[in-house]
Coordinates of C-alpha atoms and ligand atoms in Angstrom, one line a residue:
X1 CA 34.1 -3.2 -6.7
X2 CA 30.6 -3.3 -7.8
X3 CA 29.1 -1.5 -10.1
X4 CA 25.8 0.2 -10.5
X5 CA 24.2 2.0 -12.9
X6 CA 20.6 3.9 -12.6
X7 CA 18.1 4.9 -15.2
X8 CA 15.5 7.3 -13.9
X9 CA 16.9 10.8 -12.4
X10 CA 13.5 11.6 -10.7
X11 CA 12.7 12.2 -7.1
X12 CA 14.1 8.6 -6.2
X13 CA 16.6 8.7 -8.7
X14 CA 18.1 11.8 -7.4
X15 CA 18.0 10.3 -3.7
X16 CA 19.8 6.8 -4.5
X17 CA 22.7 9.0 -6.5
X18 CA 23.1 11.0 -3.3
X19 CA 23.3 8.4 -0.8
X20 CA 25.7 5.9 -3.1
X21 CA 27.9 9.2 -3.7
X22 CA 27.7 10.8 0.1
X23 CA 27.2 7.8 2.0
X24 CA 30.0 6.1 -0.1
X25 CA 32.6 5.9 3.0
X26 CA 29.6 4.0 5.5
X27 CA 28.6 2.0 2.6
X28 CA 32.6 0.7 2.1
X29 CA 32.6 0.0 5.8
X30 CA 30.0 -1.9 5.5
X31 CA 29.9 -4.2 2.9
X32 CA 33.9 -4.7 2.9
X33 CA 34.1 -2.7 -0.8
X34 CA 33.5 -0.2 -3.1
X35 CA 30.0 0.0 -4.2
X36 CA 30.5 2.5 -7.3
X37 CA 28.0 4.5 -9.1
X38 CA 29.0 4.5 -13.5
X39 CA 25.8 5.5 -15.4
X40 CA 22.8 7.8 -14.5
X41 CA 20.7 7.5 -17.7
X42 CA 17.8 10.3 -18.3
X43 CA 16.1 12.4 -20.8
X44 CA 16.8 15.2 -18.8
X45 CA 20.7 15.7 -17.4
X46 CA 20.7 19.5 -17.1
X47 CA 18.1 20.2 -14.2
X48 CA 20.1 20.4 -11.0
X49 CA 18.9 18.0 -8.4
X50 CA 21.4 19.4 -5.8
X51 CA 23.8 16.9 -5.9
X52 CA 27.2 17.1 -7.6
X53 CA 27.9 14.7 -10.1
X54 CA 30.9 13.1 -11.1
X55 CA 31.6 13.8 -14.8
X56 CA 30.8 11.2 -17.6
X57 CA 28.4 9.6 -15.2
X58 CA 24.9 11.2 -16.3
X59 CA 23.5 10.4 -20.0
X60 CA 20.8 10.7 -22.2
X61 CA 21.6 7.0 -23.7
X62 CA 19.6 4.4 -21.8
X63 CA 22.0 2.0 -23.2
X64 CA 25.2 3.3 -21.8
X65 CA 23.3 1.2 -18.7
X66 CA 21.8 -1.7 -20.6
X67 CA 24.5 -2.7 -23.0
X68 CA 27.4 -1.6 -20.2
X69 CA 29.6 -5.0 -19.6
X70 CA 30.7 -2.7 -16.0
X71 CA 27.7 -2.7 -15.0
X72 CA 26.4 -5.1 -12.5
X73 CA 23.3 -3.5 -10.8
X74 CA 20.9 -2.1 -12.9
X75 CA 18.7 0.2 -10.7
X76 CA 15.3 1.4 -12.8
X77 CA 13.7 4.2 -11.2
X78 CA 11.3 5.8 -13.9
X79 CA 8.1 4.1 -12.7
X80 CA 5.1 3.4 -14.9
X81 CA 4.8 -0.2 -16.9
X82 CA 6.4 1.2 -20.3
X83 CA 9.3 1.3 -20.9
X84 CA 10.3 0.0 -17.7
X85 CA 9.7 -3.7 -17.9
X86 CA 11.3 -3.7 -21.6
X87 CA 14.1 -1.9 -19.7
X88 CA 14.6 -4.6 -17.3
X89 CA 13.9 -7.3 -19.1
X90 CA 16.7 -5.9 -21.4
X91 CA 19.3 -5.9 -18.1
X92 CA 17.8 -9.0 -16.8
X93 CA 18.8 -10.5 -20.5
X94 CA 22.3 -8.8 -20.3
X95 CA 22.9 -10.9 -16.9
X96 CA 22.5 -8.0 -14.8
X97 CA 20.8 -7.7 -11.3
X98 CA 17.9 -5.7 -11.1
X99 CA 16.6 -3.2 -8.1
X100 CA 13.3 -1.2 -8.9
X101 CA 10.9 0.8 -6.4
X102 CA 8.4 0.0 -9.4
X103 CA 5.2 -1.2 -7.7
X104 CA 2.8 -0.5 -10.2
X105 CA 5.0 -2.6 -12.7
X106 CA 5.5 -5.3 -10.4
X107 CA 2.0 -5.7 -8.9
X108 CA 0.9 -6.0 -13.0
X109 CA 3.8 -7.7 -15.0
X110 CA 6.2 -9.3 -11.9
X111 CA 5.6 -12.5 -12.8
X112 CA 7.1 -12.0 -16.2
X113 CA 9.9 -10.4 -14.3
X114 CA 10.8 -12.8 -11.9
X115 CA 10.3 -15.7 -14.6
X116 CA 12.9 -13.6 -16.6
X117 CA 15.1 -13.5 -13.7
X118 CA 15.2 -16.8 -12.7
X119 CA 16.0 -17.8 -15.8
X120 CA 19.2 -15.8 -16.2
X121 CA 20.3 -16.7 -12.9
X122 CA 19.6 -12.9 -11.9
X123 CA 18.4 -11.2 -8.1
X124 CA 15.6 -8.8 -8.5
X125 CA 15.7 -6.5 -5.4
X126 CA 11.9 -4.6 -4.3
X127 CA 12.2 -3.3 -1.3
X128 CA 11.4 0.1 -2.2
X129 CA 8.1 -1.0 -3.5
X130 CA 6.4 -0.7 -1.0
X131 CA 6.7 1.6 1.8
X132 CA 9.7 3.5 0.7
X133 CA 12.1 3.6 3.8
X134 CA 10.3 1.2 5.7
X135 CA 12.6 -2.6 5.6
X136 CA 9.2 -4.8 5.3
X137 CA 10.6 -6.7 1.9
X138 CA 13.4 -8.1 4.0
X139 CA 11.0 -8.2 7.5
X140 CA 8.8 -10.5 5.2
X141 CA 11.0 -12.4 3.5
X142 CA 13.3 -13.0 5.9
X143 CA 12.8 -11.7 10.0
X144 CA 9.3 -13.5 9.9
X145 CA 10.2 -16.7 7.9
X146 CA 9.4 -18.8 10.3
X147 CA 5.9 -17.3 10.7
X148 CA 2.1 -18.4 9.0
X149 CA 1.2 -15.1 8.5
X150 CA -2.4 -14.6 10.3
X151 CA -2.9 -11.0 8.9
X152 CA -1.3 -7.9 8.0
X153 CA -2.9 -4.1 8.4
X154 CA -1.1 -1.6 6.3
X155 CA -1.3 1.9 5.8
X156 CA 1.1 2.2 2.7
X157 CA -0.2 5.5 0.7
X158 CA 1.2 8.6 2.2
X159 CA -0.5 10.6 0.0
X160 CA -3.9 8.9 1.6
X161 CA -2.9 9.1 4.7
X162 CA -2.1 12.5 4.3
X163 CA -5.2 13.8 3.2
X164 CA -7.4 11.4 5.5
X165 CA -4.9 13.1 8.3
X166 CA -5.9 16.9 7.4
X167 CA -9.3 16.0 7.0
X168 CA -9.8 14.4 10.6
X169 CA -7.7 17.1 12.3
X170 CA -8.4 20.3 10.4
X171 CA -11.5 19.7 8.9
X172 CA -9.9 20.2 5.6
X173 CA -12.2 19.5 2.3
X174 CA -10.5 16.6 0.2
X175 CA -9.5 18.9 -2.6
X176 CA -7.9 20.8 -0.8
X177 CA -5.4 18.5 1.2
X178 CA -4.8 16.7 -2.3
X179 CA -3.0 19.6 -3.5
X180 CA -1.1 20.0 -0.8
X181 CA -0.1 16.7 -1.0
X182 CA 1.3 16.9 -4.4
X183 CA 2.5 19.9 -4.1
X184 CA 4.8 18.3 -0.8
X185 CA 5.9 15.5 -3.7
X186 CA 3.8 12.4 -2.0
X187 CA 1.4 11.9 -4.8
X188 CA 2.4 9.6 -8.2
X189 CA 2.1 11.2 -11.6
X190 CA -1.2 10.5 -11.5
X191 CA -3.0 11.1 -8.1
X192 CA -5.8 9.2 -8.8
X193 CA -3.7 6.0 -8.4
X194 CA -2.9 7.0 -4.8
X195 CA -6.7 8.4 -3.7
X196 CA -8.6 5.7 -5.3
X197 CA -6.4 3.0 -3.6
X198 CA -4.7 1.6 -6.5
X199 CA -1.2 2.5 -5.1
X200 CA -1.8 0.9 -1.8
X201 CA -3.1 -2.8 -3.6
X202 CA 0.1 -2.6 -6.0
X203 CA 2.0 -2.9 -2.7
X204 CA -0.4 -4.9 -1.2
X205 CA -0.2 -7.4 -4.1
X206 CA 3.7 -7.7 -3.4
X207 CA 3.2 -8.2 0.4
X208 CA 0.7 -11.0 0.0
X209 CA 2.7 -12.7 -2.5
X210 CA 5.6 -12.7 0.0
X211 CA 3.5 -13.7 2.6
X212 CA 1.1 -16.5 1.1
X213 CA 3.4 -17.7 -1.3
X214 CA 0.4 -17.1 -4.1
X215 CA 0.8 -15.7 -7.6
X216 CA 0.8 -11.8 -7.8
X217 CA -2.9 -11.3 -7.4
X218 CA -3.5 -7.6 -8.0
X219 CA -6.9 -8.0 -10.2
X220 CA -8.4 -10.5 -7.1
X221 CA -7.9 -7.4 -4.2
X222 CA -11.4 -5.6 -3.6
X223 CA -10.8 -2.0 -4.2
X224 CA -12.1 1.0 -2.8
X225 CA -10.4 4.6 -2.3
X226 CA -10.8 7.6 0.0
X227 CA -12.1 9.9 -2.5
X228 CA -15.6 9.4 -1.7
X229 CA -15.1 10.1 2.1
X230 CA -16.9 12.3 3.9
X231 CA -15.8 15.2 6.6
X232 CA -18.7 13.8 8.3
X233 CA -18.7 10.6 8.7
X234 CA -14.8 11.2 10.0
X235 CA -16.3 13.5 12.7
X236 CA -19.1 10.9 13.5
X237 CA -16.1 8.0 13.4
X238 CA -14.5 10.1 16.2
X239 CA -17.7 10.2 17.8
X240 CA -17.7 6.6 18.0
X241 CA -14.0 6.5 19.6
X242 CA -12.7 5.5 15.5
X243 CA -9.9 6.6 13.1
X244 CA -10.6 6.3 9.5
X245 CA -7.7 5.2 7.5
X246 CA -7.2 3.9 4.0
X247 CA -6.2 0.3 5.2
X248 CA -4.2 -2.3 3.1
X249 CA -5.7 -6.3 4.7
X250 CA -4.5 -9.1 4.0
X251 CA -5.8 -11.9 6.2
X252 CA -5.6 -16.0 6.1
X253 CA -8.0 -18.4 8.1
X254 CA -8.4 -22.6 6.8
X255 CA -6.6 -21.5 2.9
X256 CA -8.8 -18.8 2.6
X257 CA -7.1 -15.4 2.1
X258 CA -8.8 -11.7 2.1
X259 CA -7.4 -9.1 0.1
X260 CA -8.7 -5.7 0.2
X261 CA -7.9 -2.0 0.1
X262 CA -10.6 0.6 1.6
X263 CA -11.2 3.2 4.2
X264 CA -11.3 1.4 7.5
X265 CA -12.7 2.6 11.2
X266 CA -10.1 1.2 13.6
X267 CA -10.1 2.2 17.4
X268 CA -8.5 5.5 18.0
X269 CA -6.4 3.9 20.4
X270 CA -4.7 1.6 18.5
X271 CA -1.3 2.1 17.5
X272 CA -1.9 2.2 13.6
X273 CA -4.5 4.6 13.8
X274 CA -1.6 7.1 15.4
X275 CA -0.2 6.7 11.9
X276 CA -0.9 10.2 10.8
X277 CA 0.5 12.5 7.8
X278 CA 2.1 10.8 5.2
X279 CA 3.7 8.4 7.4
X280 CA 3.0 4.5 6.8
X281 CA 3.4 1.7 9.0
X282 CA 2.3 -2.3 8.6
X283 CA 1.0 -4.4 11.4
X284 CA 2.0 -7.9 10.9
X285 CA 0.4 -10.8 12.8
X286 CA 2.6 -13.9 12.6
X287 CA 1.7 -17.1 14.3
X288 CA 5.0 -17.2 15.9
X289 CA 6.0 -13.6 16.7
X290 CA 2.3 -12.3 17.3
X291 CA 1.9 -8.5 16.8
X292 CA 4.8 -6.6 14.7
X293 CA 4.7 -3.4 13.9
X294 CA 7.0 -1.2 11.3
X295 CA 6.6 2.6 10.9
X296 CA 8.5 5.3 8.9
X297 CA 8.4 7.5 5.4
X298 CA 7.2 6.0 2.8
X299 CA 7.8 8.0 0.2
X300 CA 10.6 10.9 -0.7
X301 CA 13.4 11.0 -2.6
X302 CA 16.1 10.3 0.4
X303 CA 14.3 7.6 2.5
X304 CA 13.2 5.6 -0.9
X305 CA 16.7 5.9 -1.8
X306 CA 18.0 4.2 1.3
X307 CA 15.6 1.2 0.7
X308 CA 17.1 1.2 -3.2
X309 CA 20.3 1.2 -1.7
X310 CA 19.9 -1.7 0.9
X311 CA 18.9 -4.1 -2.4
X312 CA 21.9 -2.5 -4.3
X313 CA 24.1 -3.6 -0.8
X314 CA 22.2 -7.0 -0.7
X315 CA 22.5 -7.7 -3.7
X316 CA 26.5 -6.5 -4.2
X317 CA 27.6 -9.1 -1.2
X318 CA 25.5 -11.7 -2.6
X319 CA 27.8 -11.2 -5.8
X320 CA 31.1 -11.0 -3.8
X321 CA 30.3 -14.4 -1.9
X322 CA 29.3 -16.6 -5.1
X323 CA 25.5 -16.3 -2.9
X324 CA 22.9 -15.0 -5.6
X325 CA 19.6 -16.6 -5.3
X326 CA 20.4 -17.0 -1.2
X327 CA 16.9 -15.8 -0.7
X328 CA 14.4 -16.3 -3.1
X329 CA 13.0 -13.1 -5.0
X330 CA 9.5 -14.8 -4.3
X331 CA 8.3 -18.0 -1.7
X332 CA 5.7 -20.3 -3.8
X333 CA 3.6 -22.1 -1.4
X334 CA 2.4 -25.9 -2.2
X335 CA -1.0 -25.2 -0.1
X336 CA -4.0 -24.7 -2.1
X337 CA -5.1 -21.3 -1.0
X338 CA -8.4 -19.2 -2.4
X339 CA -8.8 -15.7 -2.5
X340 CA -12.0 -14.6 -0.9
X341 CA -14.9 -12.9 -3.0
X342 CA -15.7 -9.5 -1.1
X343 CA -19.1 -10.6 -0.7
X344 CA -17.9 -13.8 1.7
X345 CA -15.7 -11.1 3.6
X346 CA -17.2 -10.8 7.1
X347 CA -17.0 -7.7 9.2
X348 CA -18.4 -5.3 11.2
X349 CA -20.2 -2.0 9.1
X350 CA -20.7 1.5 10.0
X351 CA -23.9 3.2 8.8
X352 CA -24.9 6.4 7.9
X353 CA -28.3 6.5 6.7
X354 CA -30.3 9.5 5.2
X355 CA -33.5 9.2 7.0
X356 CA -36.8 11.3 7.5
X357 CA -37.2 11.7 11.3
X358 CA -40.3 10.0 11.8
X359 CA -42.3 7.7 14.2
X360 CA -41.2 4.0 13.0
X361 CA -38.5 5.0 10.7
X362 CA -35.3 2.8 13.0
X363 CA -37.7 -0.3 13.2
X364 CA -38.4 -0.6 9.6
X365 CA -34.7 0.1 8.6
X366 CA -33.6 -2.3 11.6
X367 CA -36.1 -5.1 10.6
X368 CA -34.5 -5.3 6.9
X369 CA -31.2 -5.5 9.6
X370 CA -32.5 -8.5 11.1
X371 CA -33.9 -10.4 8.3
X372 CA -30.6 -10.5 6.9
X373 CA -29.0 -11.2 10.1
X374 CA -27.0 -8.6 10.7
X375 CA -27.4 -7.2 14.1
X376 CA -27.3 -3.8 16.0
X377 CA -24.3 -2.3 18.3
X378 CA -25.4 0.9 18.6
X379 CA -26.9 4.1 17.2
X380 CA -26.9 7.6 17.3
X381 CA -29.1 9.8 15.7
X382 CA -28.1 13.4 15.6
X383 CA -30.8 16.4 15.0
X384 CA -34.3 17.2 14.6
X385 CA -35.6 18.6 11.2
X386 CA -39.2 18.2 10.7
X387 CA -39.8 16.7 7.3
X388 CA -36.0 16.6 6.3
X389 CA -34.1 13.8 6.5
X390 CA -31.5 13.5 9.4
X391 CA -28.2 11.1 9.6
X392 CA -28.6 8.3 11.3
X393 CA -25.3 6.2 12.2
X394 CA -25.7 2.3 12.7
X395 CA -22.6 0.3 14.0
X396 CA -23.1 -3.3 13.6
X397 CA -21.7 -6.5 15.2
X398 CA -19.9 -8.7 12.7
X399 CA -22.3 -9.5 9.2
X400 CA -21.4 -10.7 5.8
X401 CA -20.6 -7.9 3.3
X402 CA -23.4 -9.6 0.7
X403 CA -26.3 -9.4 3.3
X404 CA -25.1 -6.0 4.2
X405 CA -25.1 -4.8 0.6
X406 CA -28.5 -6.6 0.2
X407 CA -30.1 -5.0 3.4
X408 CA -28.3 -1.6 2.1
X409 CA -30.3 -2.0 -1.3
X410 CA -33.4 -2.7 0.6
X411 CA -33.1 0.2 2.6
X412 CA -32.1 2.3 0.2
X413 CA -35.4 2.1 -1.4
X414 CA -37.6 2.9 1.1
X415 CA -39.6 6.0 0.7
X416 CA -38.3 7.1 4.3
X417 CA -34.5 7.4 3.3
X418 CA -33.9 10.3 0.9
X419 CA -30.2 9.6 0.6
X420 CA -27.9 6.5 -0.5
X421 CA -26.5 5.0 2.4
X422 CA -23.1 5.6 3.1
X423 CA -20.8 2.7 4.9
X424 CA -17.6 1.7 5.7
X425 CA -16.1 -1.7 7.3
X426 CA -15.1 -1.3 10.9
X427 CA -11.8 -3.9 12.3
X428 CA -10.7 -4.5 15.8
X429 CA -12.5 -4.1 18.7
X430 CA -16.1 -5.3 19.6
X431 CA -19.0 -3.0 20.1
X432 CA -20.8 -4.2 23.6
X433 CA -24.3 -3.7 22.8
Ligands
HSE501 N1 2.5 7.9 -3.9 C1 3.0 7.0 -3.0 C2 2.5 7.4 -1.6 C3 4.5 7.2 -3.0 O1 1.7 8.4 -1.5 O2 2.7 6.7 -0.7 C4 5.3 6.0 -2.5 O3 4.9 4.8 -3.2

């Protein structure tokens, strides 16, 4: 028998305990024994959470888990950096296996953890990190071993995706579908970590790391969120036949590796930009088993709780069979790899500019274009107001983000364009001019 014990009785909390006390029987089948559940440490033991308890289980005493010689698995599910890490540092110290859905903590302080672990001959299971429900710690680590990994597209913010979904289909204002999304229970604590794309490069900063073998790189990811996107340049995406979605890249060419978070046009026809609501799915591109795809919830109590419970299984035979350390809690790769700067990132670029409708207006904004080499797909200009200015939306072929932030500058400062321009980066297929 194994023995587990959890601190955190939150929304994942809650859905681990049920499926290690309902799902006991499948789990027994399974693995070939008793996975048990001991401790459930929290502040708060007297909410109900719908799920009936065995008695002496739940406490208020975090170290009826940490200082426990039963305990085998220690499972921490309260988020945030502090106290968590001292929390598992403490288990990993007491020779106990760790599993945490803790991105934020991971993406910022893994490296102490997995330093920690090693050292004490520990496992360190992630794979609700990222993704919740969604297997892509073990699809990464182990399925597509055998792969270079030529890119990976991610949509892994529900909470994003959620609100980018009511805005393209029911012209619903960003406030708006933010509070519905929190109120739904997609959202962290603090929402600003999911809108301004902080959430999504935590779990992109695990993925990379498990794909590139590199250090946890969290503060060399470019950035940007979906707070600042407009109901109108969705509608003129669609236009264009483009999704916009809050996309998670990480791509390698000749040891150079992007990493960026930000809203993304992607053809509408392509199978990630289906991804609507608060589902998630990842695109993989492996050299070996070209496109993968994996889709599902990832957040909620239940379906992050059957990711928790997959490490807490992994980890439990590992123990049985003498086999910890089988597979390593991170690859480290021997190649010498950069990380690009945004500014060498090349792409293709959506424009809206804020321009007067006047005689001469495209040729002077498409002359700073050209002089900075960055060249025309197509454009549509929409309206005519006399003396006002009028969007006018520029898709480009591929350019390099420094020239385009250059040109954008240039532009910007004309006495023509009454507005700052307004762009996002445009992936997969070509515009024919
Ligand atoms: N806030 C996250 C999301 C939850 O919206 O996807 C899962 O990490």
């Amino acid at each position: 028998m194994i023995n587990v014990g959890i601190i955190g009785f939150g929304v994942v909390g809650s859905g681990t305990a049920k499926i290690l006390l309902e799902n006991a029987d499948i789990l027994r089948e399974r693995v070939g024994f008793e996975i048990a559940l001991r401790k459930i440490a929290d502040l708060d033991i007297e909410r109900d959470r719908g799920i009936r308890i065995p008695d002496g289980v739940l406490t208020r005493d975090v170290n009826e888990v940490l200082e426990n010689p039963d305990i085998h698995v220690v499972v921490e599910l309260i988020g945030g950096v502090r106290p968590a890490k001292d929390f598992i540092l403490r288990a990993i110290r007491n020779g106990k296996h760790v599993v945490t859905a803790n991105k934020a903590l991971l993406a910022t302080e893994g490296t102490d953890i997995f330093a920690a672990a090693r050292e004490a001959g520990v496992e360190v299971g992630f794979e609700a990190s990222v993704a919740g429900a969604i297997p892509i710690i073990k699809v990464m680590k182990e399925s597509l071993v055998a792969n270079r990994i030529r890119a990976i597209y991610g949509i892994i913010n529900g909470t994003s995706n959620f609100i980018l979904t009511k805005m393209t289909d029911h012209g619903v204002e960003f406030a708006d579908a933010l509070r519905e999304a929190q109120s739904l229970g997609y959202a962290e604590a603090d929402p600003t970590l999911d809108i301004e794309g902080i959430d999504t490069a935590h779990k992109l900063t695990i993925l990379s790391t498990l794909a590139y073998g590199i250090p946890l790189s969290f503060g060399n990811i470019h950035i940007e969120g979906i707070s600042g996107v407009a109901t109108q340049d969705i509608a003129f995406a669609a236009e264009l036949g483009y999704k916009v979605k809050l996309l998670a890249i990480a791509k390698e060419a000749n040891g150079a590796i992007e990493l960026r978070v930000h809203p993304t046009m992607i053809p509408r026809e392509y199978l990630i930009a289906k991804v609507d609501g608060p589902f998630n799915a990842i695109y993989v591109d492996g050299d070996a088993a070209g496109s993968t795809m994996y889709y599902g919830r990832g957040a909620g109590s239940v379906p992050t709780g059957s990711a928790v419970v997959s490490d807490i299984a992994d980890i439990a035979r590992n123990i049985r069979r003498g086999a910890i350390g089988r597979v390593p809690t991170v690859p480290v790769t021997t190649r010498r790899l950069t990380i690009k700067k945004i500014d060498d990132v090349i792409s293709r670029y959506y424009f809206r500019f804020s321009a007067l409708d006047r005689p001469g207006v495209l040729s002077k904004i498409s002359g700073i274009l050209g002089a900075r080499d960055i060249s025309i797909a197509s454009v549509i200009q929409k309206g005519r107001r006399a003396g006002e200015a009028v969007p006018l939306v520029v898709l480009t072929h591929e350019a390099r983000e420094r020239d385009v932030r250059r040109a954008i500058e240039e532009i910007d400062a004309l006495p023509v364009v009454m507005d700052r321009t307004v762009f996002l980066r445009v992936e997969g297929r070509e515009e024919s001019t």
